[in-house]
mmCIF file of C-alpha atoms in Angstrom:
data_model
loop_
_atom_site.group_PDB
_atom_site.id
_atom_site.type_symbol
_atom_site.label_atom_id
_atom_site.label_comp_id
_atom_site.label_asym_id
_atom_site.label_seq_id
_atom_site.Cartn_x
_atom_site.Cartn_y
_atom_site.Cartn_z
ATOM 1 C CA ASN A 1 300.309 84.834 249.160
ATOM 2 C CA ALA A 2 303.011 86.581 251.179
ATOM 3 C CA GLY A 3 304.468 88.474 248.194
ATOM 4 C CA VAL A 4 308.037 89.641 248.845
ATOM 5 C CA THR A 5 309.407 88.952 252.309
ATOM 6 C CA GLN A 6 312.561 90.573 253.650
ATOM 7 C CA THR A 7 314.382 89.659 256.838
ATOM 8 C CA PRO A 8 315.492 91.124 259.143
ATOM 9 C CA LYS A 9 313.518 94.372 259.389
ATOM 10 C CA PHE A 10 316.203 96.099 261.450
ATOM 11 C CA GLN A 11 319.906 95.381 261.906
ATOM 12 C CA VAL A 12 322.853 97.089 263.568
ATOM 13 C CA LEU A 13 326.333 96.021 262.494
ATOM 14 C CA LYS A 14 329.794 96.980 263.559
ATOM 15 C CA THR A 15 332.243 98.154 260.926
ATOM 16 C CA GLY A 16 333.919 95.158 259.306
ATOM 17 C CA GLN A 17 331.206 92.643 260.130
ATOM 18 C CA SER A 18 329.490 90.680 257.399
ATOM 19 C CA MET A 19 325.858 89.726 257.083
ATOM 20 C CA THR A 20 323.224 88.519 254.657
ATOM 21 C CA LEU A 21 319.922 90.218 253.989
ATOM 22 C CA GLN A 22 317.291 87.692 253.006
ATOM 23 C CA CYS A 23 314.663 88.134 250.312
ATOM 24 C CA ALA A 24 312.068 85.592 249.262
ATOM 25 C CA GLN A 25 309.099 85.816 246.892
ATOM 26 C CA ASP A 26 306.281 83.358 246.283
ATOM 27 C CA MET A 27 304.968 84.733 242.988
ATOM 28 C CA ASN A 28 307.304 82.711 240.736
ATOM 29 C CA HIS A 29 308.821 85.929 239.391
ATOM 30 C CA GLU A 30 311.959 85.521 237.333
ATOM 31 C CA TYR A 31 313.244 89.071 237.881
ATOM 32 C CA MET A 32 314.488 90.096 241.331
ATOM 33 C CA SER A 33 316.500 93.084 242.446
ATOM 34 C CA TRP A 34 318.011 94.879 245.426
ATOM 35 C CA TYR A 35 317.916 98.628 246.015
ATOM 36 C CA ARG A 36 319.214 100.939 248.672
ATOM 37 C CA GLN A 37 317.429 104.121 249.641
ATOM 38 C CA ASP A 38 319.243 107.032 251.220
ATOM 39 C CA PRO A 39 317.660 110.387 252.152
ATOM 40 C CA GLY A 40 317.212 112.552 249.088
ATOM 41 C CA MET A 41 318.697 109.929 246.747
ATOM 42 C CA GLY A 42 315.675 107.896 245.732
ATOM 43 C CA LEU A 43 316.285 104.179 245.143
ATOM 44 C CA ARG A 44 319.553 103.033 243.653
ATOM 45 C CA LEU A 45 319.921 99.604 242.104
ATOM 46 C CA ILE A 46 322.580 97.411 243.711
ATOM 47 C CA HIS A 47 322.250 94.046 241.903
ATOM 48 C CA TYR A 48 319.588 92.307 239.908
ATOM 49 C CA SER A 49 318.788 88.867 238.536
ATOM 50 C CA VAL A 50 316.757 87.819 235.508
ATOM 51 C CA GLY A 51 316.499 84.207 236.637
ATOM 52 C CA ALA A 52 318.070 81.449 238.703
ATOM 53 C CA GLY A 53 321.825 81.300 238.164
ATOM 54 C CA ILE A 54 321.988 84.751 236.518
ATOM 55 C CA THR A 55 322.955 87.974 238.304
ATOM 56 C CA ASP A 56 324.227 91.352 237.177
ATOM 57 C CA GLN A 57 325.457 94.594 238.680
ATOM 58 C CA GLY A 58 323.320 97.665 239.074
ATOM 59 C CA GLU A 59 324.274 101.288 239.775
ATOM 60 C CA VAL A 60 326.030 100.800 243.136
ATOM 61 C CA PRO A 61 327.324 97.191 243.410
ATOM 62 C CA ASN A 62 330.573 97.736 245.312
ATOM 63 C CA GLY A 63 330.685 96.067 248.731
ATOM 64 C CA TYR A 64 327.773 93.725 247.979
ATOM 65 C CA ASN A 65 327.467 90.199 246.618
ATOM 66 C CA VAL A 66 324.425 88.291 245.441
ATOM 67 C CA SER A 67 323.577 84.815 244.241
ATOM 68 C CA ARG A 68 320.413 83.280 242.815
ATOM 69 C CA SER A 69 320.296 79.532 243.323
ATOM 70 C CA THR A 70 316.488 79.320 243.244
ATOM 71 C CA THR A 71 313.692 81.350 241.653
ATOM 72 C CA GLU A 72 312.296 82.207 245.092
ATOM 73 C CA ASP A 73 315.349 83.522 246.938
ATOM 74 C CA PHE A 74 317.768 86.382 246.275
ATOM 75 C CA PRO A 75 320.034 87.065 249.276
ATOM 76 C CA LEU A 76 322.245 90.151 249.491
ATOM 77 C CA ARG A 77 325.584 89.792 251.264
ATOM 78 C CA LEU A 78 327.569 92.614 252.796
ATOM 79 C CA LEU A 79 331.150 91.427 252.821
ATOM 80 C CA SER A 80 332.702 93.915 255.265
ATOM 81 C CA ALA A 81 330.212 96.484 256.495
ATOM 82 C CA ALA A 82 331.106 100.175 256.351
ATOM 83 C CA PRO A 83 329.254 103.205 257.770
ATOM 84 C CA SER A 84 328.566 104.291 254.158
ATOM 85 C CA GLN A 85 326.334 101.219 253.839
ATOM 86 C CA THR A 86 323.936 102.554 256.457
ATOM 87 C CA SER A 87 320.692 102.710 254.504
ATOM 88 C CA VAL A 88 317.283 101.177 253.963
ATOM 89 C CA TYR A 89 317.432 98.174 251.660
ATOM 90 C CA PHE A 90 314.534 97.046 249.492
ATOM 91 C CA CYS A 91 314.101 93.838 247.572
ATOM 92 C CA ALA A 92 311.726 93.679 244.618
ATOM 93 C CA SER A 93 310.458 91.107 242.144
ATOM 94 C CA SER A 94 308.587 91.251 238.863
ATOM 95 C CA ARG A 95 307.620 89.191 235.867
ATOM 96 C CA PRO A 96 309.566 89.743 232.641
ATOM 97 C CA VAL A 97 307.659 90.576 229.488
ATOM 98 C CA GLY A 98 309.913 89.790 226.592
ATOM 99 C CA ARG A 99 313.661 90.080 226.853
ATOM 100 C CA PHE A 100 314.064 93.684 227.997
ATOM 101 C CA ALA A 101 310.944 94.640 229.869
ATOM 102 C CA ASN A 102 309.169 93.847 233.096
ATOM 103 C CA THR A 103 305.705 94.267 234.503
ATOM 104 C CA GLU A 104 305.038 95.975 237.818
ATOM 105 C CA ALA A 105 307.530 95.372 240.617
ATOM 106 C CA PHE A 106 306.442 94.153 244.039
ATOM 107 C CA PHE A 107 308.496 95.386 246.960
ATOM 108 C CA GLY A 108 309.314 94.035 250.361
ATOM 109 C CA GLN A 109 308.894 96.227 253.431
ATOM 110 C CA GLY A 110 312.597 96.979 253.667
ATOM 111 C CA THR A 111 315.530 96.333 255.986
ATOM 112 C CA ARG A 112 316.845 99.297 257.951
ATOM 113 C CA LEU A 113 320.589 98.760 258.388
ATOM 114 C CA THR A 114 322.859 100.824 260.591
ATOM 115 C CA VAL A 115 326.622 100.331 260.536
ATOM 116 C CA VAL A 116 328.480 101.815 263.495
ATOM 117 C CA SER B 1 323.927 108.540 238.132
ATOM 118 C CA GLN B 2 320.209 107.801 238.262
ATOM 119 C CA GLN B 3 318.251 107.450 235.060
ATOM 120 C CA GLY B 4 315.287 109.554 236.121
ATOM 121 C CA GLU B 5 315.178 113.058 237.479
ATOM 122 C CA GLU B 6 311.937 114.290 238.916
ATOM 123 C CA ASP B 7 310.576 117.746 239.209
ATOM 124 C CA PRO B 8 309.621 119.264 241.539
ATOM 125 C CA GLN B 9 311.465 117.666 244.446
ATOM 126 C CA ALA B 10 308.654 118.713 246.779
ATOM 127 C CA LEU B 11 305.085 119.868 246.215
ATOM 128 C CA SER B 12 302.512 121.185 248.694
ATOM 129 C CA ILE B 13 298.868 121.642 247.721
ATOM 130 C CA GLN B 14 295.389 121.823 249.240
ATOM 131 C CA GLU B 15 292.875 119.003 249.078
ATOM 132 C CA GLY B 16 290.880 119.128 245.865
ATOM 133 C CA GLU B 17 293.706 120.638 243.820
ATOM 134 C CA ASN B 18 295.545 118.760 241.085
ATOM 135 C CA ALA B 19 299.161 117.643 241.522
ATOM 136 C CA THR B 20 301.540 117.300 238.575
ATOM 137 C CA MET B 21 304.936 115.622 238.772
ATOM 138 C CA ASN B 22 307.428 115.397 235.945
ATOM 139 C CA CYS B 23 310.105 112.851 235.160
ATOM 140 C CA SER B 24 312.951 113.144 232.676
ATOM 141 C CA TYR B 25 315.193 110.266 231.700
ATOM 142 C CA LYS B 26 318.295 109.651 229.612
ATOM 143 C CA THR B 27 318.096 106.490 227.507
ATOM 144 C CA SER B 28 315.582 104.614 225.376
ATOM 145 C CA ILE B 29 313.108 102.591 227.407
ATOM 146 C CA ASN B 30 310.586 99.780 227.026
ATOM 147 C CA ASN B 31 308.175 101.165 229.570
ATOM 148 C CA LEU B 32 307.991 103.724 232.331
ATOM 149 C CA GLN B 33 306.369 103.085 235.681
ATOM 150 C CA TRP B 34 305.200 105.262 238.554
ATOM 151 C CA TYR B 35 305.333 104.203 242.195
ATOM 152 C CA ARG B 36 304.157 105.616 245.488
ATOM 153 C CA GLN B 37 305.907 105.324 248.834
ATOM 154 C CA ASN B 38 304.348 106.192 252.150
ATOM 155 C CA SER B 39 306.817 107.218 254.822
ATOM 156 C CA GLY B 40 308.916 104.292 256.013
ATOM 157 C CA ARG B 41 307.143 101.761 253.815
ATOM 158 C CA GLY B 42 307.869 99.816 250.657
ATOM 159 C CA LEU B 43 306.945 101.093 247.216
ATOM 160 C CA VAL B 44 303.591 100.399 245.612
ATOM 161 C CA HIS B 45 303.085 100.301 241.851
ATOM 162 C CA LEU B 46 300.626 102.855 240.468
ATOM 163 C CA ILE B 47 300.695 102.704 236.690
ATOM 164 C CA LEU B 48 302.798 101.473 233.751
ATOM 165 C CA ILE B 49 302.958 103.132 230.342
ATOM 166 C CA ARG B 50 304.630 101.419 227.387
ATOM 167 C CA SER B 51 307.016 103.215 225.062
ATOM 168 C CA ASN B 52 304.451 103.116 222.226
ATOM 169 C CA GLU B 53 301.734 104.715 224.366
ATOM 170 C CA ARG B 54 301.303 108.463 224.839
ATOM 171 C CA GLU B 55 298.729 108.647 227.618
ATOM 172 C CA LYS B 56 297.182 106.339 230.180
ATOM 173 C CA HIS B 57 294.541 106.743 232.858
ATOM 174 C CA SER B 58 293.825 104.893 236.077
ATOM 175 C CA GLY B 59 291.186 106.330 238.382
ATOM 176 C CA ARG B 60 292.390 109.809 239.398
ATOM 177 C CA LEU B 61 295.798 109.224 237.807
ATOM 178 C CA ARG B 62 296.804 110.361 234.334
ATOM 179 C CA VAL B 63 300.231 109.581 232.944
ATOM 180 C CA THR B 64 301.734 110.948 229.744
ATOM 181 C CA LEU B 65 304.885 109.856 227.972
ATOM 182 C CA ASP B 66 306.873 111.763 225.357
ATOM 183 C CA THR B 67 309.683 109.536 224.122
ATOM 184 C CA SER B 68 311.033 112.241 221.796
ATOM 185 C CA LYS B 69 311.654 114.470 224.827
ATOM 186 C CA LYS B 70 312.418 111.542 227.134
ATOM 187 C CA SER B 71 309.914 112.785 229.666
ATOM 188 C CA SER B 72 306.792 111.685 231.500
ATOM 189 C CA SER B 73 304.293 113.349 233.778
ATOM 190 C CA LEU B 74 301.970 112.071 236.486
ATOM 191 C CA LEU B 75 298.804 114.018 237.206
ATOM 192 C CA ILE B 76 296.750 113.308 240.325
ATOM 193 C CA THR B 77 293.360 114.984 240.073
ATOM 194 C CA ALA B 78 291.203 116.120 242.987
ATOM 195 C CA SER B 79 293.917 115.278 245.495
ATOM 196 C CA ARG B 80 293.168 114.021 248.999
ATOM 197 C CA ALA B 81 295.146 114.172 252.241
ATOM 198 C CA ALA B 82 295.671 110.416 251.849
ATOM 199 C CA ASP B 83 297.668 111.096 248.649
ATOM 200 C CA THR B 84 300.464 112.529 250.803
ATOM 201 C CA ALA B 85 303.501 110.378 249.926
ATOM 202 C CA SER B 86 306.619 110.276 247.794
ATOM 203 C CA TYR B 87 306.178 109.464 244.113
ATOM 204 C CA PHE B 88 308.842 107.912 241.929
ATOM 205 C CA CYS B 89 309.163 107.273 238.239
ATOM 206 C CA ALA B 90 311.094 104.215 237.105
ATOM 207 C CA THR B 91 312.399 103.436 233.644
ATOM 208 C CA ASN B 92 312.477 99.860 232.421
ATOM 209 C CA THR B 93 315.022 98.462 230.010
ATOM 210 C CA ASP B 94 316.621 95.173 231.089
ATOM 211 C CA LYS B 95 316.415 96.543 234.631
ATOM 212 C CA LEU B 96 314.277 98.984 236.586
ATOM 213 C CA ILE B 97 315.951 102.282 237.475
ATOM 214 C CA PHE B 98 314.280 104.821 239.733
ATOM 215 C CA GLY B 99 314.272 108.573 239.743
ATOM 216 C CA THR B 100 314.913 110.741 242.755
ATOM 217 C CA GLY B 101 311.238 111.230 243.615
ATOM 218 C CA THR B 102 308.755 113.990 244.401
ATOM 219 C CA ARG B 103 307.475 114.485 247.954
ATOM 220 C CA LEU B 104 303.815 115.441 247.807
ATOM 221 C CA GLN B 105 302.071 117.003 250.795
ATOM 222 C CA VAL B 106 298.301 117.463 250.559
ATOM 223 C CA PHE B 107 296.797 119.667 253.260
ATOM 224 C CA PRO B 108 293.180 119.129 254.388
#
């Protein structure tokens, strides 16, 4: 099993450009999420999804869109890139246990994004 | 603001010593999880403790949870240089929210 796969690993964007970060998992996990990690800030939740067709905002959703058309894929779209979105982005998936809990999260290796 | 705050932010110890990291959080939770991150890599799950549990062990790891104080601690016993990493707590409700992390440096 590949686990959680993120592409690309590195990306440089110009201010105002748009792009999509890809995330795919092969563990049939219902819960998927996107985080950004900045120096000294830990991981901050951008958006998450509890299943296909369902998404919700996290702590820092502004400037990002998501959709969940399949269980396997959870792409993150930057609508108009800004230097403040320079960060390392992580995708994660996990299996829900009941309505408001999840088991361990599996993480991708991250996408390092620079906006100039 | 982030749910979890960890203390200390950085910790340096010698091999063989114990390392203790603390996590405080703000709201009721279903479980609390600890993760490890080596520099430049993704996070790896270490241990999960449910809200009705007070203590849990896994190898050299010991986790405690005090829901009345909204706090948890991670103890790594007999540390090794290979334990050098950042450690994060994460609180689980309908989503998983991470703390700010503790950077652990273990010197040989």
